Short mmCIF file of C-alpha atoms and ligand atoms in Angstrom, two decimals:
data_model
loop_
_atom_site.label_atom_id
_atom_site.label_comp_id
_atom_site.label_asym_id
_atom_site.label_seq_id
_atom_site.Cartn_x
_atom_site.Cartn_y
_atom_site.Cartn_z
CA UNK I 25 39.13 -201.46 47.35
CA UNK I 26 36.20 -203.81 46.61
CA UNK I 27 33.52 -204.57 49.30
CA UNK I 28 33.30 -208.47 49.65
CA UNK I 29 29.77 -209.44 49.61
CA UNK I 30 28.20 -212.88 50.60
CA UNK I 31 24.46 -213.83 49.57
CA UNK I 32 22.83 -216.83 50.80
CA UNK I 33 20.46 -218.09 47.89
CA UNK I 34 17.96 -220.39 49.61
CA UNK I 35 16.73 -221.94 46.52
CA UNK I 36 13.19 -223.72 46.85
CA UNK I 37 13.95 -224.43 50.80
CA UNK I 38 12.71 -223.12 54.41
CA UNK I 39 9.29 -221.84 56.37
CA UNK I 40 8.76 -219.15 58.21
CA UNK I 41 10.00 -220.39 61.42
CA UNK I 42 12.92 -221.42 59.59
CA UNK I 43 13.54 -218.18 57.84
CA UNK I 44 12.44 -216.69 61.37
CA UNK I 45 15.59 -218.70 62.96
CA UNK I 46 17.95 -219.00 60.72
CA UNK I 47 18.28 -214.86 59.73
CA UNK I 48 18.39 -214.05 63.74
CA UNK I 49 20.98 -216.70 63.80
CA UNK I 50 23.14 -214.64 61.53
CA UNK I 51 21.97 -211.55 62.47
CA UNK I 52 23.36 -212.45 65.97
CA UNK I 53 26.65 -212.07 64.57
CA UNK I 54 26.14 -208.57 62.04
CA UNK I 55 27.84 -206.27 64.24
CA UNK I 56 31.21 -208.49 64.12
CA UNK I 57 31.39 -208.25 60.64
CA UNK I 58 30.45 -204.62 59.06
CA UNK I 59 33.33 -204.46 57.21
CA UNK I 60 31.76 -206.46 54.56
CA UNK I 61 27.97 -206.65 52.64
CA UNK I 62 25.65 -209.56 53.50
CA UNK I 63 22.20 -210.87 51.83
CA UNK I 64 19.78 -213.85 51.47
CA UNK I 65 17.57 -214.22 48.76
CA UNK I 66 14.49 -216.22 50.13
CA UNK I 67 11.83 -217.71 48.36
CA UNK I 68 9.43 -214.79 47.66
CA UNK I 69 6.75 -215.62 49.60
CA UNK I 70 9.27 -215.13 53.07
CA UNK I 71 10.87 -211.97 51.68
CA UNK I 72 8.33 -209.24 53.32
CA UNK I 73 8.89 -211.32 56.80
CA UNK I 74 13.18 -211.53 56.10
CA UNK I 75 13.12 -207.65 55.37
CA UNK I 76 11.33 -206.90 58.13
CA UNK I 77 13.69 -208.83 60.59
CA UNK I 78 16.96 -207.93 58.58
CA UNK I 79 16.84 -204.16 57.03
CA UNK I 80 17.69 -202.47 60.20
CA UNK I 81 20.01 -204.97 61.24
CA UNK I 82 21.98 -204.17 58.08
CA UNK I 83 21.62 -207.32 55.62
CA UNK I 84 19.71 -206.88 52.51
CA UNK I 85 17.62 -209.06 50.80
CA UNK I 86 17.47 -210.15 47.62
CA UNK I 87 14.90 -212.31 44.85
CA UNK I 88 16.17 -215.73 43.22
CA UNK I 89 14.68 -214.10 40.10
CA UNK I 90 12.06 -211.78 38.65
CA UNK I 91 10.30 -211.73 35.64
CA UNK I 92 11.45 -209.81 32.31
CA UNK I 93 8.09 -208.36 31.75
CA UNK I 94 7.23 -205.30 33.97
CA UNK I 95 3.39 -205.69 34.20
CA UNK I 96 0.93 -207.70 32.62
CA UNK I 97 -1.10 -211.43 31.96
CA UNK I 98 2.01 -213.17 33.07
CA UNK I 99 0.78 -215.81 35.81
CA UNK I 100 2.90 -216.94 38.62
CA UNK I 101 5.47 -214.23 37.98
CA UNK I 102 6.85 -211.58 40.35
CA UNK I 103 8.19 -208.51 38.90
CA UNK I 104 11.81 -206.30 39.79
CA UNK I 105 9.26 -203.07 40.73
CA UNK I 106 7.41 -205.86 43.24
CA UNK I 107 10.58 -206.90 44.82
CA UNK I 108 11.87 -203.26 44.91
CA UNK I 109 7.93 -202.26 46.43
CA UNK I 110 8.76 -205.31 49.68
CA UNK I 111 12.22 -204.12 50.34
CA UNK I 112 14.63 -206.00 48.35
CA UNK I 113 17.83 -204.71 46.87
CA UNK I 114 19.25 -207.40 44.76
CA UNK I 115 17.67 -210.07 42.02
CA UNK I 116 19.86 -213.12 40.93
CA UNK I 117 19.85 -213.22 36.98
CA UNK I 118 20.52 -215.82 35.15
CA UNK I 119 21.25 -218.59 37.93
CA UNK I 120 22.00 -221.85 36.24
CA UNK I 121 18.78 -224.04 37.69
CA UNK I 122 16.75 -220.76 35.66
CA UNK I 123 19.28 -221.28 32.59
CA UNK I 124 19.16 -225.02 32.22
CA UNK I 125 16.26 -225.71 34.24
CA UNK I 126 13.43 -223.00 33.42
CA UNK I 127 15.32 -222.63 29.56
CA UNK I 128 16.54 -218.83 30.48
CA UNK I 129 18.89 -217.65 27.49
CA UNK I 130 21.06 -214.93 27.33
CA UNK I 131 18.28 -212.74 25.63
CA UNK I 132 16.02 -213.54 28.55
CA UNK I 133 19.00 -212.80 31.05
CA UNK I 134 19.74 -209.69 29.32
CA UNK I 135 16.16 -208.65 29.53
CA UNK I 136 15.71 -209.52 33.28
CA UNK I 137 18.65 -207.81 33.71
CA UNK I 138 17.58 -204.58 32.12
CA UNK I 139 14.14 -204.40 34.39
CA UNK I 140 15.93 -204.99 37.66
CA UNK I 141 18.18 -201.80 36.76
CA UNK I 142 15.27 -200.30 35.36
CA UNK I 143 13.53 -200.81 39.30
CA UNK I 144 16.80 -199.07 41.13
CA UNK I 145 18.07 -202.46 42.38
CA UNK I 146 21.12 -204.73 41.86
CA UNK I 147 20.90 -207.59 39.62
CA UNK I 148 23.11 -210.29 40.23
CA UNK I 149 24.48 -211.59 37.62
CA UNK I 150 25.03 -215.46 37.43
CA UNK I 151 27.17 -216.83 34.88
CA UNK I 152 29.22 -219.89 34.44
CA UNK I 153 30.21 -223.19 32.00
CA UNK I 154 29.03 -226.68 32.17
CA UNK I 155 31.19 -229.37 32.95
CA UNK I 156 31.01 -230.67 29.04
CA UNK I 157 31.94 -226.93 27.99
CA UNK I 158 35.05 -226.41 30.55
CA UNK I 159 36.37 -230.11 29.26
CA UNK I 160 36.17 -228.85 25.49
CA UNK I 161 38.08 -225.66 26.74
CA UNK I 162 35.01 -223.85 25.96
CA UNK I 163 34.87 -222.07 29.10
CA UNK I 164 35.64 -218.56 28.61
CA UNK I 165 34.25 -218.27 25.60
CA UNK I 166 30.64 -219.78 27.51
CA UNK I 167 30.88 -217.30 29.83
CA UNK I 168 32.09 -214.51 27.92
CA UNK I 169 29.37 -215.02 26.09
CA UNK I 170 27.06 -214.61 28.82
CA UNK I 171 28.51 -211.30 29.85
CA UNK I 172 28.98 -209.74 26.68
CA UNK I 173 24.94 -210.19 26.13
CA UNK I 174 24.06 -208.41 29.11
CA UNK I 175 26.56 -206.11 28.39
CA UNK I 176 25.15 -205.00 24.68
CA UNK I 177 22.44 -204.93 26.47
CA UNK I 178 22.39 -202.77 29.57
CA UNK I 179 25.93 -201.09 28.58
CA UNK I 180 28.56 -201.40 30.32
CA UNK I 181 27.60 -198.51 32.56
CA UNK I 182 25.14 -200.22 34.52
CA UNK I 183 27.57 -202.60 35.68
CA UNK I 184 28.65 -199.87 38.26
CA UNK I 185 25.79 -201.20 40.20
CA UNK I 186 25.90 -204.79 39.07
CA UNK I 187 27.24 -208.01 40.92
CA UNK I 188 28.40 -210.73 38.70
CA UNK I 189 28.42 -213.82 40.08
CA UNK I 190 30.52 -217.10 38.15
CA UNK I 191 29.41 -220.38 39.12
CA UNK I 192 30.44 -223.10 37.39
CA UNK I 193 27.51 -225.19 36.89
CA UNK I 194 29.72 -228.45 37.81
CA UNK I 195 30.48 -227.08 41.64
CA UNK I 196 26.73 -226.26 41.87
CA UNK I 197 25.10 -228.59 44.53
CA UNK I 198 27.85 -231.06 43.89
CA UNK I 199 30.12 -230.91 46.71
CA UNK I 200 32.81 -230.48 44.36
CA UNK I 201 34.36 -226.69 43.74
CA UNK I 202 36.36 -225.27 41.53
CA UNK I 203 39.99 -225.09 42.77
CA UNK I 204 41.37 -221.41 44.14
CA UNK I 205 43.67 -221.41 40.92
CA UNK I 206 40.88 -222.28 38.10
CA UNK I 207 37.72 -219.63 39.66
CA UNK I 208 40.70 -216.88 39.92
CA UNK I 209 41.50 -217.61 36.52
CA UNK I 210 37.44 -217.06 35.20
CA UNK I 211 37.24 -213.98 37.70
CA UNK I 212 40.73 -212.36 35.76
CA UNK I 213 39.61 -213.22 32.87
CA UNK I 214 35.56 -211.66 33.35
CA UNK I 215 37.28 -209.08 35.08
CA UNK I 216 39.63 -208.08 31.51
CA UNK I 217 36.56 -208.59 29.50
CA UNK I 218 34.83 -206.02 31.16
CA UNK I 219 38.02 -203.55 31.35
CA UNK I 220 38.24 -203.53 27.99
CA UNK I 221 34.63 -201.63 27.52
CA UNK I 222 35.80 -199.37 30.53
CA UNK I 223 38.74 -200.42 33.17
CA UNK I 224 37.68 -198.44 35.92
CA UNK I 225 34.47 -200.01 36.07
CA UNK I 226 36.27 -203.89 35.69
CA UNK I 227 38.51 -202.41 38.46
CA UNK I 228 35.08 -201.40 40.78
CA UNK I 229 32.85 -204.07 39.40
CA UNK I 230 32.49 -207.42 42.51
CA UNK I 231 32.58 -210.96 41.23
CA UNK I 232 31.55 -213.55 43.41
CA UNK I 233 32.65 -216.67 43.60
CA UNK I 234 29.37 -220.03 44.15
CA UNK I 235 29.32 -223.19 43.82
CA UNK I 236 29.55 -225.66 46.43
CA UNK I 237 31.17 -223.24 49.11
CA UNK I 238 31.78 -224.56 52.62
CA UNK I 239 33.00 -223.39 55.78
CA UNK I 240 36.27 -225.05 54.93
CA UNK I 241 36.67 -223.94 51.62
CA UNK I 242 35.94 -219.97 51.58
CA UNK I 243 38.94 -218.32 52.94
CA UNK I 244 41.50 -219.99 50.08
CA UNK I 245 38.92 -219.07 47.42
CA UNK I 246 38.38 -215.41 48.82
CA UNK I 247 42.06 -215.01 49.25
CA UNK I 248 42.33 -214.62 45.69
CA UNK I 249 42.50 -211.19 44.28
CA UNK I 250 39.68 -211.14 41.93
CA UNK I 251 37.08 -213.07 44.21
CA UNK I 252 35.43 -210.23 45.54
CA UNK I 253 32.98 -212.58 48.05
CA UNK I 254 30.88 -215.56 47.49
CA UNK I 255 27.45 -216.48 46.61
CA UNK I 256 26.40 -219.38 48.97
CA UNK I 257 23.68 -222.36 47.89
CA UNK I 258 23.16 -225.09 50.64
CA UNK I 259 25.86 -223.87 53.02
CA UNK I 260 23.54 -220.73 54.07
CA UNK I 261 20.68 -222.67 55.48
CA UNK I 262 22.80 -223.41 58.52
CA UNK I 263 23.25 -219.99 60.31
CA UNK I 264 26.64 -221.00 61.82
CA UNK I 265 27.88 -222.28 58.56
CA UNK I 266 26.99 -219.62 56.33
CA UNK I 267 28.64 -216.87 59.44
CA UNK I 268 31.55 -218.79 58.63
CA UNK I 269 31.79 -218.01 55.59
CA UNK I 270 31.44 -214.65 55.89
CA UNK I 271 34.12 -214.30 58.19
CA UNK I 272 36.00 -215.89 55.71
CA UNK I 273 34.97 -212.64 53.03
CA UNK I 274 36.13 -210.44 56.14
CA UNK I 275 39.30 -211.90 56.86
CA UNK I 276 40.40 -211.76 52.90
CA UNK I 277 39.79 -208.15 53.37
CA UNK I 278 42.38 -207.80 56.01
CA UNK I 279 44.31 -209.84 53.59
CA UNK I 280 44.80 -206.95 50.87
P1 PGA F 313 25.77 -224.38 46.33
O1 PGA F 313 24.87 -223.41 45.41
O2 PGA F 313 26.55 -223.48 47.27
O3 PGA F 313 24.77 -225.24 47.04
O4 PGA F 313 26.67 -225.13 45.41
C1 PGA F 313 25.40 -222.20 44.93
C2 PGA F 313 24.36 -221.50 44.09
O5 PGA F 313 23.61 -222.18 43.38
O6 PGA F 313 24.25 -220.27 44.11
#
């Protein structure tokens, strides 16, 4: 059986006295849910203060991204070993604000990837289709696409200890989610793509669900059987919201 696991990606938002609050907020609530695997991913200049207040407590924390060069003249980039040297133990890769926004390709995903194994933590893996590309029927071939890169990359080994997370970039930030029936239908379908390099690790491997997640929405969507847990945007600035939703990943778990 697959641990669910929830990460809160805070994007470019919060202080210290926010980050302060709003991780004892959830932290408050831990113990109640051990049965599944929380993390935020702060900006990085909160992340020594988050790890600090959260390792012991049993939530790990994670980097919105990394750079794909280990060391070197590279200004204003943080590297995997950095993140791995403060305490982290996961990196988002390939998020869609990096793809479209910061012009991250698969190559540069696939390379990002390969450092943040290479520093003994857990990338995860963001993939997912544009609005235009699920409307041409493009979709699986977008995000197949996307997985198979990393994967002739990195091999499919490595995704015993990868997360991959599908996000349609149209539920991103837009209040509007994918249904329960069409992200079930990406997760079987990532999930067969993998299996057919190796089906136990498809079988083993977490997919998250993200993209406009809610209180209200997360138990339908992590009631499906290949939704293994959710990556959360806006939703996990607000302790009680994002607690929610994790209840949500534990209840699916009494579920199966
Ligand atoms: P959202 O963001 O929950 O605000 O849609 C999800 C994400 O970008 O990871």
């Amino acid at each position: 059986m697959r641990t669910p696991i929830v990460i809160g990606n805070w994007k470019l938002n919060g202080s210290k006295a926010m980050a302060e609050a709003l991780v004892a907020g959830i932290l408050a609530e831990r113990p109640g849910l051990s049965d599944i695997e929380m993390g935020v991913c702060p900006p990085f200049v909160f992340i020594s203060q988050v790890v600090a207040q959260a390792a012991q407590a049993g939530m790990g924390v994670g980097g919105q991204s990394c750079a794909e060069h280990v060391t070197g003249a590279y200004t204003g980039e943080v590297s995997a070993e950095m993140l791995r040297d403060v305490g982290c133990r996961y990196v988002l890769v390939g998020h869609s604000e990096r793809r479209t926004l910061f012009g991250e390709t698969n190559a540069v995903v696939a390379r990002k990837t390969r450092v943040v194994l290479d520093a003994g933590l857990i990338p995860v893996l963001c993939v997912g289709e544009t609005l235009e590309e699920r409307q041409a029927g493009n979709m699986n071939a977008v995000v197949g696409g996307q997985i198979e890169a990393v994967v002739d990359a990195v091999g499919i080994q490595a995704f015993d200890r990868t997360i991959v997370a599908y996000e349609p970039v149209w539920a991103i930030g837009t209040g509007q989610t994918a249904s329960p029936e069409q992200a079930q239908a990406m997760h079987a379908s990532i999930r067969a793509q993998l299996a057919a390099h190796s089906p136990a690790i498809a079988q083993a491997v977490r997919i998250q669900y993200g993209g406009s997640i809610k209180p209200d929405n997360a138990a339908i969507l992590f009631a499906q059987p290949d939704i293994d847990g959710g990556l959360i945007g806006g939703a996990s600035l607000n302790a009680e919201d994002f607690l929610v939703i994790c209840r949500a990943a534990a209840g699916s778990l009494r579920l199966s």
